[in-house]
Short mmCIF file of C-alpha atoms in Angstrom, two decimals:
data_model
loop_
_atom_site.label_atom_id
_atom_site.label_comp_id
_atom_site.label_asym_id
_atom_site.label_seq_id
_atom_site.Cartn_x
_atom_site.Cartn_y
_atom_site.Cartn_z
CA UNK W 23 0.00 0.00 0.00
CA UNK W 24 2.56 3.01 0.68
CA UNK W 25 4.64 3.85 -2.33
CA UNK W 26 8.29 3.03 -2.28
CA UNK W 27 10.32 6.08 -3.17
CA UNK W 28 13.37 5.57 -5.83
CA UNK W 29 16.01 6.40 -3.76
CA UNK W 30 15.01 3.71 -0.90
CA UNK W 31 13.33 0.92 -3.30
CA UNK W 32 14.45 -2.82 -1.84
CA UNK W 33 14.51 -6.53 -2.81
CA UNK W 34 11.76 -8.64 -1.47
CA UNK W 35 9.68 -11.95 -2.37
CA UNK W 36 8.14 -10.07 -6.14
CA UNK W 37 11.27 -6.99 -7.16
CA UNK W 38 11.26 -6.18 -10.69
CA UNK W 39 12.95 -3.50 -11.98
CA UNK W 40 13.14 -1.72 -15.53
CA UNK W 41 15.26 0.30 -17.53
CA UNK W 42 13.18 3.52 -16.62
CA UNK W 43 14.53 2.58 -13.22
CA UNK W 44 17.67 5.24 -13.72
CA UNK W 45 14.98 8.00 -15.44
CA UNK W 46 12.70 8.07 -11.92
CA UNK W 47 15.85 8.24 -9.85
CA UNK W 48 17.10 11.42 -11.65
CA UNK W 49 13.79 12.84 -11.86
CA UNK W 50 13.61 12.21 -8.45
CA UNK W 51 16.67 13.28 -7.67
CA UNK W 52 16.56 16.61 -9.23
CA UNK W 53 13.02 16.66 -7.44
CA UNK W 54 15.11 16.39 -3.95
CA UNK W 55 17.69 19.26 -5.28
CA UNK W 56 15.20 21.10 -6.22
CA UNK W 57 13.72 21.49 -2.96
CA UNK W 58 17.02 21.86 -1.22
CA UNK W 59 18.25 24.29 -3.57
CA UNK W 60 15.04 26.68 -3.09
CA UNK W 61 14.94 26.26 0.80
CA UNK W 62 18.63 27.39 0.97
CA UNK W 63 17.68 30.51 -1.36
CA UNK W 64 14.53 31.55 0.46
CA UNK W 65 11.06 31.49 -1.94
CA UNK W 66 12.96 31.46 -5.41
CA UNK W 67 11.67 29.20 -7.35
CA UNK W 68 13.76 26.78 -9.45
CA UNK W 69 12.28 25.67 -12.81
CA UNK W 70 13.36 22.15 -14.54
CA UNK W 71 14.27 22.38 -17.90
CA UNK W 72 11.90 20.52 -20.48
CA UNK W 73 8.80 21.60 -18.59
CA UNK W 74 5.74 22.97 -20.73
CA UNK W 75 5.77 26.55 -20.72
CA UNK W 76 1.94 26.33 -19.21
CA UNK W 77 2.75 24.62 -16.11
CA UNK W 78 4.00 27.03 -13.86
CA UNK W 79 7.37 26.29 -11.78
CA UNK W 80 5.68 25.99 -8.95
CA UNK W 81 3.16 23.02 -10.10
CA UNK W 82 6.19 21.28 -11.40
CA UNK W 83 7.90 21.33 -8.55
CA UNK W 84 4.82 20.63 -6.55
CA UNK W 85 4.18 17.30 -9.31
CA UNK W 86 8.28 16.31 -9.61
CA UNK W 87 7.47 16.91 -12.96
CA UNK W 88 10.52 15.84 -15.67
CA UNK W 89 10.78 15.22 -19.10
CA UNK W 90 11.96 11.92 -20.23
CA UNK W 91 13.45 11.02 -23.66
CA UNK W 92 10.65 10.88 -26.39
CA UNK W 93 10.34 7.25 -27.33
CA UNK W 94 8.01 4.48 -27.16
CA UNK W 95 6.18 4.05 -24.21
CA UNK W 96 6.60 -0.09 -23.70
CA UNK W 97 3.37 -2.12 -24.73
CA UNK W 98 0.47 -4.09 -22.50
CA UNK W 99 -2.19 -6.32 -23.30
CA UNK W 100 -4.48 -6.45 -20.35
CA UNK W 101 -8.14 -6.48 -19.40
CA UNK W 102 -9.70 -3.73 -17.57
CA UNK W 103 -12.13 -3.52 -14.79
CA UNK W 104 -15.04 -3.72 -17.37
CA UNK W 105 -13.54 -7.26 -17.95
CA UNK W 106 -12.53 -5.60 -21.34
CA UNK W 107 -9.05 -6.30 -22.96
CA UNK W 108 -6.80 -2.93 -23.07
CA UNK W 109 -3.68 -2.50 -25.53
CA UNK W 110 -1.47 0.32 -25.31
CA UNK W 111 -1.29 0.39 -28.73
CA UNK W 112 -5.35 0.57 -28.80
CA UNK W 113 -5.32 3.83 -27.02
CA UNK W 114 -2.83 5.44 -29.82
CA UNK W 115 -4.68 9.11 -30.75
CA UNK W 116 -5.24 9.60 -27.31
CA UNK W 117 -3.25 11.01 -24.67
CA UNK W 118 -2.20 8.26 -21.46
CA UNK W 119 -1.90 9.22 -17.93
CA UNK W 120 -0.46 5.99 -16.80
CA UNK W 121 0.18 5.17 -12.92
CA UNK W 122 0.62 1.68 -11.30
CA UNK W 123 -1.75 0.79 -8.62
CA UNK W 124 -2.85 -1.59 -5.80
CA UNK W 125 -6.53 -1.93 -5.65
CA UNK W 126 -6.16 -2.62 -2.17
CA UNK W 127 -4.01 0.56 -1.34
CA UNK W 128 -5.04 2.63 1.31
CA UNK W 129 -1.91 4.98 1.44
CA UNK W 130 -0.96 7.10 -1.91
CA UNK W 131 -3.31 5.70 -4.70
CA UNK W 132 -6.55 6.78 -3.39
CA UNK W 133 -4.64 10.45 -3.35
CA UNK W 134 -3.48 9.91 -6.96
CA UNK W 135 -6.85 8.56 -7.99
CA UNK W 136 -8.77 12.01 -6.62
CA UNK W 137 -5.69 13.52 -8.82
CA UNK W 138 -7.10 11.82 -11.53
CA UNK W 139 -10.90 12.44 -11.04
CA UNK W 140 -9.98 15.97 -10.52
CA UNK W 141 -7.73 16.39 -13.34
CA UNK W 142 -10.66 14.84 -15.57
CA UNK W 143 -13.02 17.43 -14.61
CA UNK W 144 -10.38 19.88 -15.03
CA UNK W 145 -9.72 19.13 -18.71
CA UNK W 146 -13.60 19.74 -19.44
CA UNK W 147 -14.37 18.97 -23.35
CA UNK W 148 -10.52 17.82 -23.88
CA UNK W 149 -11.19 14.79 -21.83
CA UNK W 150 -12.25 13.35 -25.11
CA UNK W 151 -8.76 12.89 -25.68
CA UNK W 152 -7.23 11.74 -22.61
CA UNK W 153 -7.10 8.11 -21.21
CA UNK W 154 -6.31 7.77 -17.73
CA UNK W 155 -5.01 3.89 -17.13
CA UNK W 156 -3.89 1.97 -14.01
CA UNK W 157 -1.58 -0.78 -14.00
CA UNK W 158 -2.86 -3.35 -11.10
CA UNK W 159 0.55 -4.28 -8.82
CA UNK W 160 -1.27 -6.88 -6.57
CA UNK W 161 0.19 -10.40 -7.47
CA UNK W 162 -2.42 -11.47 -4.96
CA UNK W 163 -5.77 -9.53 -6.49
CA UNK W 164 -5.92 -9.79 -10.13
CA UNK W 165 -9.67 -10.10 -10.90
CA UNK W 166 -11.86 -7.46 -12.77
CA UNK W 167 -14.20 -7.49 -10.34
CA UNK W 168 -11.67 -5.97 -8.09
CA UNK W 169 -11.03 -3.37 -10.10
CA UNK W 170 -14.00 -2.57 -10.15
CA UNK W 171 -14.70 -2.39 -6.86
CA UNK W 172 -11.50 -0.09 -5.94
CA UNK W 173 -12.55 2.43 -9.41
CA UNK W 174 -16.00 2.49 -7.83
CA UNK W 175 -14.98 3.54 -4.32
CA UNK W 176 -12.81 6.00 -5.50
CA UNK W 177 -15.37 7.97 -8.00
CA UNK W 178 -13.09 6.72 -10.89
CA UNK W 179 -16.13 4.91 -12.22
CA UNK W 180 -17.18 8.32 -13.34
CA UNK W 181 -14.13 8.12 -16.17
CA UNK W 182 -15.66 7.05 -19.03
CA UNK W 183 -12.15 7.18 -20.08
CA UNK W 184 -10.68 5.53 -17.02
CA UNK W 185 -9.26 1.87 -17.36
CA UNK W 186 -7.61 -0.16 -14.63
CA UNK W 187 -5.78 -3.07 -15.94
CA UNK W 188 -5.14 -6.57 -14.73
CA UNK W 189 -3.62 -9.71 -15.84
CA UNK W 190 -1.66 -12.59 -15.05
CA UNK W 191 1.33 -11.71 -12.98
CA UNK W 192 3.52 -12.66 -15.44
CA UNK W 193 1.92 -10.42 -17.86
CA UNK W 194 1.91 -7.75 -14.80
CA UNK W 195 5.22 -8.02 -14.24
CA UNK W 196 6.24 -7.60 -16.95
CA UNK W 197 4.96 -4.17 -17.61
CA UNK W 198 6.23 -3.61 -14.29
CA UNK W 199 9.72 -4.13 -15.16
CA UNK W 200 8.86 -2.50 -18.39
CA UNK W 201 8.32 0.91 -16.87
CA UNK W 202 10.54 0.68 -14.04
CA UNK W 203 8.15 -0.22 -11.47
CA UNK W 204 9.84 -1.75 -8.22
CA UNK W 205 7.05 -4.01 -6.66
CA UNK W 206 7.46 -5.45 -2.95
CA UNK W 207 5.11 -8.17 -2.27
CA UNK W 208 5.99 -10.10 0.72
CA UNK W 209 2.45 -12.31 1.28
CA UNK W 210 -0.92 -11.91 -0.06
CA UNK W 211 -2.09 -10.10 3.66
CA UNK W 212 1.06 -7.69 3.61
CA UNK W 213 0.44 -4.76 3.04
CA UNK W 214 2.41 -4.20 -1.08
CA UNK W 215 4.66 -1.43 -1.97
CA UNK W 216 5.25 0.03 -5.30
CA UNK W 217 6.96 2.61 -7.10
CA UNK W 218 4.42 4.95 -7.41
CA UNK W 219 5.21 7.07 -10.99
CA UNK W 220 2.65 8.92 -13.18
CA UNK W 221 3.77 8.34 -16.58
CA UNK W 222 2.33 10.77 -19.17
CA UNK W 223 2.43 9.21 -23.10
CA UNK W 224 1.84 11.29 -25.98
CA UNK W 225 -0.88 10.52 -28.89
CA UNK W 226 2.22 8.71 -31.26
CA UNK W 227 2.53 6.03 -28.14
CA UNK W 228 5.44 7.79 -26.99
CA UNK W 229 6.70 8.35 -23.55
CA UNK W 230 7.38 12.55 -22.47
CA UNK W 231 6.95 13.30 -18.75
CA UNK W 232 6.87 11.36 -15.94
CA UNK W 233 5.48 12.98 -12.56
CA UNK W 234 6.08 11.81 -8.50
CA UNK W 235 3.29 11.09 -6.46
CA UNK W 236 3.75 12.52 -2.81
CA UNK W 237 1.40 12.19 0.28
CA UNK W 238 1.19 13.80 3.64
CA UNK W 239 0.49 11.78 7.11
CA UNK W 240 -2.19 12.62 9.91
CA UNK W 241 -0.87 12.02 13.68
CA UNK W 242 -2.66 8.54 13.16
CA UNK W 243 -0.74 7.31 10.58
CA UNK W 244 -3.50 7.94 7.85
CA UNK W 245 -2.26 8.88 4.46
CA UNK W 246 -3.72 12.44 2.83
CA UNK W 247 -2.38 15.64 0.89
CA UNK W 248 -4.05 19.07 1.45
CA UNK W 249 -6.74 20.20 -0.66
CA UNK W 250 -4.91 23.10 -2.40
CA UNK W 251 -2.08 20.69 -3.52
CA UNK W 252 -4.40 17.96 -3.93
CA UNK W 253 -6.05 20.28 -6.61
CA UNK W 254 -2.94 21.44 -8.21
CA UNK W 255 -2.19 18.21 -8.94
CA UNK W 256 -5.41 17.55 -10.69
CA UNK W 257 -4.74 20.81 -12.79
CA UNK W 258 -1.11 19.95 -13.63
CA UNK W 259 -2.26 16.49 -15.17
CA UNK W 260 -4.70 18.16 -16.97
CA UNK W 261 -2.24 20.99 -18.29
CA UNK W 262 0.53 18.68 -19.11
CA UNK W 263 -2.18 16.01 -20.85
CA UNK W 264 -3.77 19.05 -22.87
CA UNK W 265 0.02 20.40 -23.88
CA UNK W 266 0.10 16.65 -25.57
CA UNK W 267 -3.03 16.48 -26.81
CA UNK W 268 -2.37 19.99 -28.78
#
């Protein structure tokens, strides 16, 4: 359930890791300099290079928000919570907010799934062009059914554009080491940490941004994020998603 961070991501009984994996650590990275780097200087704001002219500095930094070299964005061939089969390659024409998942998380990915609602409603007519898919990283729940019951409690249902995928675990993991995505699974009642990444693929199939989930904590443990950040993040995905969309 919480999201392992790149720069702290460990071995345990299901670790598969990608070639992205060296991409999210510098975007990280240069996330955790950025930070640094403005604190030390007061409020000035430090912009990353390759951002989209439209999304201020301060979103970007909010999002982690870094540009990633412009090529194909790996292939899938799952089946969504409609118990429909998804291809990447199906979606082509349409812009792909892509984040991995557990449909039993109760840490980061109901935050990134308001993200998502939010950032639909944001877009207004240019949702039309925008998929928002979720890559399921439970080796241990893999039905439809579940998806749908995790897209329903989370308003996602609402998406007619929203698909959360799911598969055999070898045809999980293998997307997972596709894109990078460090999965720690120890026992299907542990609690499973993932790489949380938000992966943003252009209407040619090809990969250009990727983005950081973060999350605050309550004195009890419980995982939130404020509402005004909450909401920026919902406009950023739909600023960076309408940039690629044209």
């Amino acid at each position: 359930m919480p999201a392992l961070r790149p720069t702290s991501l460990r071995r345990a009984d299901v670790v598969l890791v990608g070639p992205l994996s060296l991409a999210v650590l510098l975007a990280a990275t240069f996330a955790v300099w950025a930070v640094r780097h403005r604190d030390e200087a007061g409020d000035a704001a430090i912009r990353p290079s390759g951002i989209p002219a439209d999304v201020s500095t301060t979103t970007a930094d909010l999002m982690g928000l870094a540009p990633v070299p412009d090529r194909p964005a790996p292939g899938f061939a799952l089946t969504d919570q409609r118990d429909r089969a998804v291809t990447l390659g199906a979606l082509r024409g349409s812009v792909v907010v892509l984040e991995f998942m557990d449909p039993h998380c109760t840490d980061i990915c109901p935050i990134v799934s308001q993200e998502f609602v939010d950032a639909y409603h944001d877009l207004g007519a240019g949702a039309a062009h925008v998929d928002f898919v979720a890559v399921n990283v439970n080796p241990y729940v893999r039905t439809p059914a579940a998806m749908a019951v995790y897209s329903e409690a989370h308003g996602l249902d609402a998406v007619p554009s929203w698909h959360f995928v799911t598969g055999p675990v070898a045809a999980l993991a293998a997307v997972w080491r596709a894109y990078g995505i460090e999965v720690d699974a120890p026992g299907p009642t542990a609690d499973v940490e993932h790489t949380s990444t938000v992966f943003f693929i252009d209407q040619a199939g090809h990969e250009r941004y990727l983005a950081m989930p973060t999350e605050d904590h309550r004195a009890d443990g419980t995982a939130y994020l404020p509402a005004g950040p909450l909401a920026a993040w919902g406009r950023g995905i739909a600023t960076v998603a309408t940039g690629l969309a044209g």
